[in-house]
Amino acid sequence: LRVGVRAKNSKIWIAIANGFSLQQDSDSAIKFLTRSLQISPHCAYTHTLLGHENFALDKFEKAKQCYTAAIEQEPRCYQAFWGLGQVFHRQEEFAHAKFNFIKALEINPKSSTVRYGLGSVAMAMRETDLAYQQLSISADLNPNNAPALCQKGMLEFSVYRKPHLARESLETALKLAPK
């Protein structure tokens, strides 16, 4: 990659890293994102992307460090709060996950992805009303969000005893994601 060796623009390194990320090559993506940070150490976006790549490799402590660095650079970086929520959710630290998802929603209330994350954590915490509310909003914001529709359908069936609604949600989810 001779062109990239001399690149002084951090965005070039981010673009290359994104290419590796799309190929599921997080190790290579991390190398290029690290180079981007050497050029532009205060870029919250790069810190956030590094967090995502470390999360993909189950390097949760490193991911948390990256997300925290992003928030220090840009306190309104909702993607970093979402990332922290994801890490804490995976570590089953549900209260911390919920806190970070709520922080992300305060910044971007129209994110279907963040609402899905909060709904999933609420389910794990057995806060079914909050879970149903967030999963419903997530599915309304993005009708192609199969995981949100699936979890919403499970709640409609098992908690709210609304089999007709559950069937509709689950059939839609199955059409969107047959596997």
Short mmCIF file of C-alpha atoms in Angstrom, two decimals:
data_model
loop_
_atom_site.label_atom_id
_atom_site.label_comp_id
_atom_site.label_asym_id
_atom_site.label_seq_id
_atom_site.Cartn_x
_atom_site.Cartn_y
_atom_site.Cartn_z
CA LEU A 1 0.00 0.00 0.00
CA ARG A 2 2.55 2.55 -1.19
CA VAL A 3 0.10 5.43 -1.54
CA GLY A 4 -0.96 5.18 2.12
CA VAL A 5 2.60 5.19 3.46
CA ARG A 6 2.99 8.92 2.80
CA ALA A 7 -0.58 9.96 3.52
CA LYS A 8 -0.75 12.87 5.96
CA ASN A 9 -4.54 13.05 5.93
CA SER A 10 -6.12 11.00 8.71
CA LYS A 11 -9.29 10.52 6.64
CA ILE A 12 -7.36 8.43 4.13
CA TRP A 13 -6.32 6.05 6.89
CA ILE A 14 -9.91 5.89 8.17
CA ALA A 15 -11.17 5.03 4.68
CA ILE A 16 -8.63 2.24 4.33
CA ALA A 17 -9.51 0.96 7.80
CA ASN A 18 -13.20 0.93 6.90
CA GLY A 19 -12.39 -1.24 3.90
CA PHE A 20 -10.71 -3.78 6.15
CA SER A 21 -13.56 -3.55 8.63
CA LEU A 22 -16.05 -4.38 5.88
CA GLN A 23 -13.93 -7.46 5.13
CA GLN A 24 -14.17 -8.49 8.82
CA ASP A 25 -10.43 -7.86 9.24
CA SER A 26 -10.47 -5.94 12.51
CA ASP A 27 -6.77 -6.42 13.19
CA SER A 28 -5.82 -4.60 9.99
CA ALA A 29 -8.50 -1.97 10.55
CA ILE A 30 -7.02 -1.28 13.99
CA LYS A 31 -3.56 -0.74 12.48
CA PHE A 32 -4.87 1.86 10.05
CA LEU A 33 -7.05 3.58 12.65
CA THR A 34 -4.07 3.75 14.98
CA ARG A 35 -2.11 5.47 12.20
CA SER A 36 -5.00 7.90 11.72
CA LEU A 37 -4.85 8.77 15.42
CA GLN A 38 -1.12 9.47 15.14
CA ILE A 39 -1.97 12.15 12.59
CA SER A 40 -5.13 13.44 14.30
CA PRO A 41 -5.14 12.32 17.96
CA HIS A 42 -8.23 14.33 18.91
CA CYS A 43 -10.60 12.78 16.38
CA ALA A 44 -13.56 11.34 18.29
CA TYR A 45 -14.73 9.46 15.20
CA THR A 46 -11.46 7.54 14.95
CA HIS A 47 -11.52 6.68 18.65
CA THR A 48 -15.09 5.42 18.21
CA LEU A 49 -14.17 3.28 15.21
CA LEU A 50 -11.26 1.83 17.16
CA GLY A 51 -13.71 0.98 19.92
CA HIS A 52 -15.96 -0.83 17.42
CA GLU A 53 -13.05 -2.86 16.05
CA ASN A 54 -11.83 -3.81 19.53
CA PHE A 55 -15.39 -4.77 20.46
CA ALA A 56 -15.53 -7.01 17.39
CA LEU A 57 -12.42 -8.79 18.70
CA ASP A 58 -13.92 -9.10 22.21
CA LYS A 59 -11.26 -6.75 23.57
CA PHE A 60 -13.76 -5.07 25.84
CA GLU A 61 -11.42 -3.11 28.10
CA LYS A 62 -9.63 -1.63 25.10
CA ALA A 63 -12.98 -0.86 23.47
CA LYS A 64 -14.10 0.97 26.63
CA GLN A 65 -10.89 3.01 26.60
CA CYS A 66 -11.47 3.99 22.99
CA TYR A 67 -15.10 4.95 23.53
CA THR A 68 -14.18 6.95 26.62
CA ALA A 69 -11.47 8.77 24.67
CA ALA A 70 -14.03 9.61 21.98
CA ILE A 71 -16.41 11.06 24.56
CA GLU A 72 -13.59 13.09 26.08
CA GLN A 73 -12.93 14.58 22.64
CA GLU A 74 -16.61 15.01 21.73
CA PRO A 75 -19.10 14.77 24.61
CA ARG A 76 -22.01 14.50 22.16
CA CYS A 77 -20.61 11.46 20.33
CA TYR A 78 -23.67 9.25 20.69
CA GLN A 79 -21.96 6.40 18.82
CA ALA A 80 -19.36 6.17 21.59
CA PHE A 81 -22.06 6.05 24.27
CA TRP A 82 -23.80 3.36 22.21
CA GLY A 83 -20.52 1.46 22.00
CA LEU A 84 -20.06 1.63 25.76
CA GLY A 85 -23.62 0.37 26.12
CA GLN A 86 -22.80 -2.56 23.85
CA VAL A 87 -19.68 -3.44 25.85
CA PHE A 88 -21.49 -3.29 29.19
CA HIS A 89 -24.40 -5.28 27.77
CA ARG A 90 -22.05 -8.01 26.58
CA GLN A 91 -20.38 -8.02 30.01
CA GLU A 92 -23.83 -8.30 31.62
CA GLU A 93 -23.34 -5.01 33.45
CA PHE A 94 -26.88 -4.03 32.55
CA ALA A 95 -27.23 -0.90 34.69
CA HIS A 96 -24.10 0.59 33.08
CA ALA A 97 -25.33 -0.45 29.65
CA LYS A 98 -28.71 1.16 30.25
CA PHE A 99 -27.07 4.39 31.45
CA ASN A 100 -24.95 4.66 28.29
CA PHE A 101 -27.82 3.84 25.94
CA ILE A 102 -29.90 6.54 27.62
CA LYS A 103 -27.01 9.02 27.24
CA ALA A 104 -26.83 8.13 23.53
CA LEU A 105 -30.59 8.64 23.16
CA GLU A 106 -30.39 12.05 24.82
CA ILE A 107 -28.07 13.03 21.98
CA ASN A 108 -29.82 11.17 19.16
CA PRO A 109 -33.39 10.15 20.05
CA LYS A 110 -34.11 8.98 16.50
CA SER A 111 -31.55 6.19 16.43
CA SER A 112 -33.27 2.87 15.89
CA THR A 113 -30.03 1.08 16.75
CA VAL A 114 -29.66 2.77 20.13
CA ARG A 115 -33.33 2.21 20.98
CA TYR A 116 -32.89 -1.46 20.13
CA GLY A 117 -29.87 -1.62 22.45
CA LEU A 118 -31.83 -0.03 25.30
CA GLY A 119 -34.76 -2.36 24.64
CA SER A 120 -32.52 -5.41 24.74
CA VAL A 121 -30.91 -4.32 28.00
CA ALA A 122 -34.32 -3.57 29.50
CA MET A 123 -35.38 -7.12 28.57
CA ALA A 124 -32.31 -8.51 30.32
CA MET A 125 -33.20 -6.42 33.37
CA ARG A 126 -36.80 -7.68 33.20
CA GLU A 127 -38.06 -4.14 32.66
CA THR A 128 -40.62 -5.35 30.15
CA ASP A 129 -42.58 -2.12 29.74
CA LEU A 130 -39.43 -0.14 28.93
CA ALA A 131 -38.22 -2.95 26.68
CA TYR A 132 -41.47 -3.07 24.74
CA GLN A 133 -41.59 0.71 24.42
CA GLN A 134 -38.03 0.94 23.08
CA LEU A 135 -38.32 -2.06 20.76
CA SER A 136 -41.56 -0.67 19.34
CA ILE A 137 -40.00 2.73 18.71
CA SER A 138 -36.94 1.05 17.20
CA ALA A 139 -39.12 -0.92 14.80
CA ASP A 140 -41.15 2.20 13.95
CA LEU A 141 -37.97 4.17 13.21
CA ASN A 142 -36.59 1.34 11.08
CA PRO A 143 -39.20 -1.13 9.82
CA ASN A 144 -36.36 -3.37 8.57
CA ASN A 145 -34.94 -3.89 12.06
CA ALA A 146 -35.56 -7.64 12.28
CA PRO A 147 -34.00 -8.15 15.74
CA ALA A 148 -36.21 -5.42 17.23
CA LEU A 149 -39.30 -6.92 15.62
CA CYS A 150 -38.37 -10.38 16.84
CA GLN A 151 -37.84 -9.31 20.46
CA LYS A 152 -40.96 -7.14 20.31
CA GLY A 153 -42.93 -10.14 19.06
CA MET A 154 -41.61 -12.33 21.86
CA LEU A 155 -42.77 -9.77 24.42
CA GLU A 156 -46.16 -9.43 22.73
CA PHE A 157 -46.63 -13.16 22.97
CA SER A 158 -45.13 -14.07 26.35
CA VAL A 159 -45.73 -10.96 28.46
CA TYR A 160 -48.60 -9.04 26.93
CA ARG A 161 -50.55 -12.07 25.69
CA LYS A 162 -51.29 -10.52 22.30
CA PRO A 163 -50.74 -13.43 19.91
CA HIS A 164 -52.13 -11.55 16.89
CA LEU A 165 -49.59 -8.73 17.34
CA ALA A 166 -46.83 -11.22 18.11
CA ARG A 167 -47.54 -13.14 14.95
CA GLU A 168 -47.40 -9.99 12.84
CA SER A 169 -44.09 -8.86 14.38
CA LEU A 170 -42.51 -12.30 14.16
CA GLU A 171 -43.65 -12.95 10.59
CA THR A 172 -42.26 -9.60 9.49
CA ALA A 173 -38.97 -10.34 11.26
CA LEU A 174 -38.81 -13.75 9.59
CA LYS A 175 -39.34 -12.21 6.14
CA LEU A 176 -36.56 -9.71 6.79
CA ALA A 177 -34.10 -12.23 8.20
CA PRO A 178 -35.11 -15.79 7.25
CA LYS A 179 -32.08 -17.35 8.93
#
